[in-house]
Tab-separated table of C-alpha atoms and ligand atoms in Angstrom:
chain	number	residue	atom	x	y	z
A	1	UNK	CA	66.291	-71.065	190.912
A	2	UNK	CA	66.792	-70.727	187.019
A	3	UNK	CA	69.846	-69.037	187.669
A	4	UNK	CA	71.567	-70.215	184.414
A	5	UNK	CA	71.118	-69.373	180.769
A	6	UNK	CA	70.063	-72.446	179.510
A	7	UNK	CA	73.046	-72.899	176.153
A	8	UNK	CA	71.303	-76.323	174.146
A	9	UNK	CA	67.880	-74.980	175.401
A	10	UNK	CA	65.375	-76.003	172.345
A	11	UNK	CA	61.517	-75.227	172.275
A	12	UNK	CA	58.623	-77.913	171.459
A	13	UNK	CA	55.505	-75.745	170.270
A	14	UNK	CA	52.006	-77.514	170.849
A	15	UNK	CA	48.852	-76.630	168.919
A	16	UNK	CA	45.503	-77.596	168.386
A	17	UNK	CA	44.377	-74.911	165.441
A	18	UNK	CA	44.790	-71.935	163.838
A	19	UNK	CA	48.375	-71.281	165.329
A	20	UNK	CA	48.629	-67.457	165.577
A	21	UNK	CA	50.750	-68.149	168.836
A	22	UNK	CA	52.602	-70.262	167.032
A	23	UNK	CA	53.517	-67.505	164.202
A	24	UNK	CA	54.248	-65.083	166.750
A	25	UNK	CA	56.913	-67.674	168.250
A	26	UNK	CA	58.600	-68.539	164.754
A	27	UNK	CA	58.892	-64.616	164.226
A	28	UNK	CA	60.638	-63.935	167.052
A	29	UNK	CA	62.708	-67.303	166.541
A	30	UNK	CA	63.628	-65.637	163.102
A	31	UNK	CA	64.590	-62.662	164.884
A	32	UNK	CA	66.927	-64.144	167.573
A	33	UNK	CA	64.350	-62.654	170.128
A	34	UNK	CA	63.526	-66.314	171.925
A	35	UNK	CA	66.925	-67.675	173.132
A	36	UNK	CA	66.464	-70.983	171.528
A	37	UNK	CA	65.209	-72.344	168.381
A	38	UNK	CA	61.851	-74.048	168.256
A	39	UNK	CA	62.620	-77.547	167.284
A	40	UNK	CA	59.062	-79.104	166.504
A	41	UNK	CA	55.657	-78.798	166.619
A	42	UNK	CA	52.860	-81.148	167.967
A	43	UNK	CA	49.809	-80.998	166.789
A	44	UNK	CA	46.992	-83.369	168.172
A	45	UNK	CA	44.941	-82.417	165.341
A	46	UNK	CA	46.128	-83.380	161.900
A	47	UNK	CA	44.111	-80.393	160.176
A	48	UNK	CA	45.469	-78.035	162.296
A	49	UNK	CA	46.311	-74.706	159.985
A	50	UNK	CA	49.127	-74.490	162.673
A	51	UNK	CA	50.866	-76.848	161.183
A	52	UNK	CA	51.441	-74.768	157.690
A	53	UNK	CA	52.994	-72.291	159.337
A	54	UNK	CA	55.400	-74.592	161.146
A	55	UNK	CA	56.344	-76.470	157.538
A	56	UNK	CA	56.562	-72.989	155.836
A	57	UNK	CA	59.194	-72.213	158.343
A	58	UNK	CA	60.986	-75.426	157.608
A	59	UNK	CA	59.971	-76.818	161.294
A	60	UNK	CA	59.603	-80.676	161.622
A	61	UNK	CA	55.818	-81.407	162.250
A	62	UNK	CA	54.222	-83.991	164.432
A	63	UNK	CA	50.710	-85.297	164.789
A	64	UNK	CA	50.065	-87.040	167.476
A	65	UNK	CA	45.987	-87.533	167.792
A	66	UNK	CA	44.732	-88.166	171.442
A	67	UNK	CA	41.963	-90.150	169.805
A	68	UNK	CA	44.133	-93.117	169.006
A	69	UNK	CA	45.715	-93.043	172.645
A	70	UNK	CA	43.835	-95.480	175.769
A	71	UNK	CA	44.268	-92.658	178.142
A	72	UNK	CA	45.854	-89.398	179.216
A	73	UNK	CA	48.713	-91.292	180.543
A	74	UNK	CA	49.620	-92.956	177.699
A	75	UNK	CA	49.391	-89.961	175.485
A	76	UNK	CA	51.221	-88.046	177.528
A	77	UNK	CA	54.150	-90.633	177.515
A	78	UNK	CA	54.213	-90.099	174.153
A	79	UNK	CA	54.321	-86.644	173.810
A	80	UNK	CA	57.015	-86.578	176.178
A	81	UNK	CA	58.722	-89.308	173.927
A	82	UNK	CA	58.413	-87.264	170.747
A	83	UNK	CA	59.791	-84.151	172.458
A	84	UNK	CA	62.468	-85.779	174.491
A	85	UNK	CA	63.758	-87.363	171.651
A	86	UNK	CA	64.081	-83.804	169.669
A	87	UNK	CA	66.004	-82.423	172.991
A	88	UNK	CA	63.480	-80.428	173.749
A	89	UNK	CA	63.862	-78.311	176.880
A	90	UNK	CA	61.393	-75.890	177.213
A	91	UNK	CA	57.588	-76.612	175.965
A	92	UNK	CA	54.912	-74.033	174.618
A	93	UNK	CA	51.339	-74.770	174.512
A	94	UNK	CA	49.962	-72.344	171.990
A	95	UNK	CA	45.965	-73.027	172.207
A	96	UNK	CA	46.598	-76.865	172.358
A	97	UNK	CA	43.631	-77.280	173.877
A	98	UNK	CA	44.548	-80.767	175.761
A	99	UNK	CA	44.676	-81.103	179.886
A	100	UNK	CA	48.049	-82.437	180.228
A	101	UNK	CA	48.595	-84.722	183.302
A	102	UNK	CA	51.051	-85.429	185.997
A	103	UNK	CA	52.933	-87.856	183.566
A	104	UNK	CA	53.611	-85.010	181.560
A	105	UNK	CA	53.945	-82.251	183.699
A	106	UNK	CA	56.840	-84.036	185.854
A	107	UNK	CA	58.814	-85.068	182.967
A	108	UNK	CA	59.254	-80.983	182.211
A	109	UNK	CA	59.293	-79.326	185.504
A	110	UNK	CA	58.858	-75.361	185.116
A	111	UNK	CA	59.908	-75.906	181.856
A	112	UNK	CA	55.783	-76.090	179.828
A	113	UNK	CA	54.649	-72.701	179.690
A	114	UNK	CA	50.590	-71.926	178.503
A	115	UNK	CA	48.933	-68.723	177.311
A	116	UNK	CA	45.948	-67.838	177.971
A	117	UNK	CA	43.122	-65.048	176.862
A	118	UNK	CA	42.176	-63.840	180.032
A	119	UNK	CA	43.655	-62.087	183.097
A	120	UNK	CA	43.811	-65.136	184.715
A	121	UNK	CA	42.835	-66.802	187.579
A	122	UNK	CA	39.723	-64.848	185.816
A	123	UNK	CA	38.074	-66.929	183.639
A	124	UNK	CA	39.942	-70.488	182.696
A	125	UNK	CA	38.744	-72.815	180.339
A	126	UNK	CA	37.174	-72.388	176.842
A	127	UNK	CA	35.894	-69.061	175.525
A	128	UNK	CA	37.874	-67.227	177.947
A	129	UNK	CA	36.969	-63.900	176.075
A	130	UNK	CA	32.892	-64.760	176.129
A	131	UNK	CA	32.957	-65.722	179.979
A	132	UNK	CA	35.288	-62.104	180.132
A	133	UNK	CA	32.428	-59.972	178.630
A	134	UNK	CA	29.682	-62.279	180.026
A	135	UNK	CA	30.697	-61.339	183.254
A	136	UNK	CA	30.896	-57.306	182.129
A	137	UNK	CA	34.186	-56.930	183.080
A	138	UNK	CA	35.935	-53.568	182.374
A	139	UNK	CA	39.203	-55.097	181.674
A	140	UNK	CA	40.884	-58.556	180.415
A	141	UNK	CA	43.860	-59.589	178.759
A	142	UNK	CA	46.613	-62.327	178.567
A	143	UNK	CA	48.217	-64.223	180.384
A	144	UNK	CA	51.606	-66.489	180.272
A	145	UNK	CA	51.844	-69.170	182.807
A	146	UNK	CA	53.715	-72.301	183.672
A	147	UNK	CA	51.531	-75.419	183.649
A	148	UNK	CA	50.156	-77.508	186.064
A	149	UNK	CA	47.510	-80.463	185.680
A	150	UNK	CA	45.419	-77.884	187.018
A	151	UNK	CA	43.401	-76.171	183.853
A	152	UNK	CA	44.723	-72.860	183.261
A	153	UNK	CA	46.418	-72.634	186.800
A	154	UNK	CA	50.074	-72.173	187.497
A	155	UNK	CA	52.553	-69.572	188.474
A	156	UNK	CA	52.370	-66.542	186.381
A	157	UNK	CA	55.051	-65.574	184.187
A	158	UNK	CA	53.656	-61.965	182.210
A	159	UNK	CA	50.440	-60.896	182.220
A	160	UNK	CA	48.879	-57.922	180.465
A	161	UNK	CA	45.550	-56.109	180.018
A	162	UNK	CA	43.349	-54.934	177.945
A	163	UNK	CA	40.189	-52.574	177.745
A	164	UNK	CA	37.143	-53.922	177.275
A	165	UNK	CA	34.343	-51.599	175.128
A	166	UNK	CA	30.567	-51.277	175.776
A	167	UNK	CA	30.614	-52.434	172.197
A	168	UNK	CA	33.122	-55.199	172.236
A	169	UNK	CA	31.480	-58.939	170.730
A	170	UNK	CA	33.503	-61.910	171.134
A	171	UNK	CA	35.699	-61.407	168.079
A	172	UNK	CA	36.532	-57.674	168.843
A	173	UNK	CA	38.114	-58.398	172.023
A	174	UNK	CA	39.351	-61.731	171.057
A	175	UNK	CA	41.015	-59.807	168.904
A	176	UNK	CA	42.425	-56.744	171.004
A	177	UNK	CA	43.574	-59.658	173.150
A	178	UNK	CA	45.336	-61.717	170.562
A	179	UNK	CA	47.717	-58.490	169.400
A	180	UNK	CA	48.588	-58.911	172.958
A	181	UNK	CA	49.564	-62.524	173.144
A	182	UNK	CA	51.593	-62.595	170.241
A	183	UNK	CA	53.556	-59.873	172.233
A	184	UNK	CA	53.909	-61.170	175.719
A	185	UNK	CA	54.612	-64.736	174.064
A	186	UNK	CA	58.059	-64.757	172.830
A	187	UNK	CA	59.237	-62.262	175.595
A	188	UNK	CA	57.956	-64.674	178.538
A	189	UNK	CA	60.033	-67.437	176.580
A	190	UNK	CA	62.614	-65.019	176.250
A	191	UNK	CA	62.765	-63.952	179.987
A	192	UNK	CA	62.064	-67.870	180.778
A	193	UNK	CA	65.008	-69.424	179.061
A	194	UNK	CA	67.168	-66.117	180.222
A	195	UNK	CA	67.312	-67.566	183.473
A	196	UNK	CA	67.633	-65.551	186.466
A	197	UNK	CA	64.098	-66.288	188.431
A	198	UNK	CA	62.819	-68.090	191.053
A	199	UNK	CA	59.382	-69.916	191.928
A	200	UNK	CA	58.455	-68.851	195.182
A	201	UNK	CA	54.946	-70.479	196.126
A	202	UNK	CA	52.829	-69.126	193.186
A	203	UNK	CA	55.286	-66.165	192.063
A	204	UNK	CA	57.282	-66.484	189.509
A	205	UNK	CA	60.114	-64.291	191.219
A	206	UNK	CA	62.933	-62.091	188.754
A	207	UNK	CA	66.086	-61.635	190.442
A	208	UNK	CA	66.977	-58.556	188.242
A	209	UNK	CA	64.470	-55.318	187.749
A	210	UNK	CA	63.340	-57.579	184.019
A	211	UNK	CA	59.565	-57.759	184.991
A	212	UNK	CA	59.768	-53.347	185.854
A	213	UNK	CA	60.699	-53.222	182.007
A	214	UNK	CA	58.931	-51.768	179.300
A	215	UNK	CA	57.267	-54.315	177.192
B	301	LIG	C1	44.616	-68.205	171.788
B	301	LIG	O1	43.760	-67.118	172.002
B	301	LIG	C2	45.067	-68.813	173.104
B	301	LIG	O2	45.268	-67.846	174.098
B	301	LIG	C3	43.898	-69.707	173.429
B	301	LIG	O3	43.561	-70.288	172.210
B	301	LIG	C4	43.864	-69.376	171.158
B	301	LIG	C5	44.715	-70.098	170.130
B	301	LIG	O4	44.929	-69.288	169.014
B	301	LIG	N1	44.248	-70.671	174.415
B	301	LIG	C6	43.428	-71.056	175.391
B	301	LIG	O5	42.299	-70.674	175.495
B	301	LIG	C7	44.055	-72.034	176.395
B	301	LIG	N2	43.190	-72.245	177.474
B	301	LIG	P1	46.123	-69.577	168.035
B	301	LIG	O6	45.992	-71.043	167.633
B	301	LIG	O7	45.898	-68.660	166.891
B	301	LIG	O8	47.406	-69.297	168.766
């Protein structure tokens, strides 16, 4: 049980890209609306337009390429180096689109939280949104999880959906979807490092009436 508000609680964003997630997360920093302030962000690609935004906010950058580690292991060692060192307590994957491993999973237990463009367990992997209208579903949206080595798996924090329009291409609903992420984001940190829930086989459990409010 999380039953304590975490006081040196400090966030480690990952990315892979554009960083949109990532924006969303430094806004509501700014605005006192996370609980903690995001320390530094990983990127495992050095071009990664993510990584503007986190140097325009005055946030301490990292690159750390998977290409140059031997293995998963050892790249997730040093993840968890570069983030343990900062103090971070609480890590965001904002479409770092790396499988993390045991290694790093157990170093940050319930603490690496994932979001996702689907409802998930619907559609995991890449092109969430394409499988989503693919498969003619009526309705998708996001999803904030805590990680597992499983892809995409993990007990769900906040979900939301989404329509989904006879016309709707990829980028349409990506983008419907997307005005939801950067929503749910910061309040599933928020709620996370609030304290106050529980883990009960997949559930993600809120011991006061938090997850009945309005988002
Ligand atoms: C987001 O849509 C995020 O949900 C997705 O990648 C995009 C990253 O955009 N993540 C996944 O698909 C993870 N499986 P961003 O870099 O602008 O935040």
């Amino acid at each position: 049980m999380s039953d304590v508000r975490e006081t040196q609680a400090a966030i480690g964003v990952l990315i892979s890209g554009r960083g949109s997630n990532l924006q969303a997360l430094i806004d509501a920093s700014r605005e006192r609306r996370l609980g903690a302030p995001i320390r530094v962000v990983v990127s495992n690609r050095a071009d990664a337009l993510g990584l503007d935004r986190a140097r325009a906010a005055g946030i301490e950058t990292v690159v750390l390429p998977h290409t140059q580690a031997p293995d998963r292991e050892a790249y997730d060692r040093a993840l968890v180096q570069v983030l343990r060192e900062r103090g971070v307590t609480l890590v965001c994957l904002a479409g770092f689109m790396r499988l993390l491993g045991p290694v790093f999973c157990e170093a940050f237990p319930d603490r690496v939280l994932n979001i996702h463009p689907s409802l998930l367990p619907a559609f995991p992997g890449m092109r969430a949104q394409a499988q989503a209208l693919r498969h003619g579903v009526k309705v998708s949206g996001a999803t904030v999880h805590f990680v597992t080595p499983a892809l995409d798996d993990g007990p769900i924090v906040l979900q939301e959906a989404v329509p989904v329009y006879d016309d709707d291409t990829e980028e349409t609903l990506s983008a419907r979807i997307l005005e939801v992420e950067h929503r749910i984001y910061p309040e599933a940190v928020r709620r996370v490092l609030a304290g106050g829930w529980r883990i009960e086989g997949r559930r993600v459990l809120f011991a006061s009436t938090d997850s009945r409010d309005e988002r």
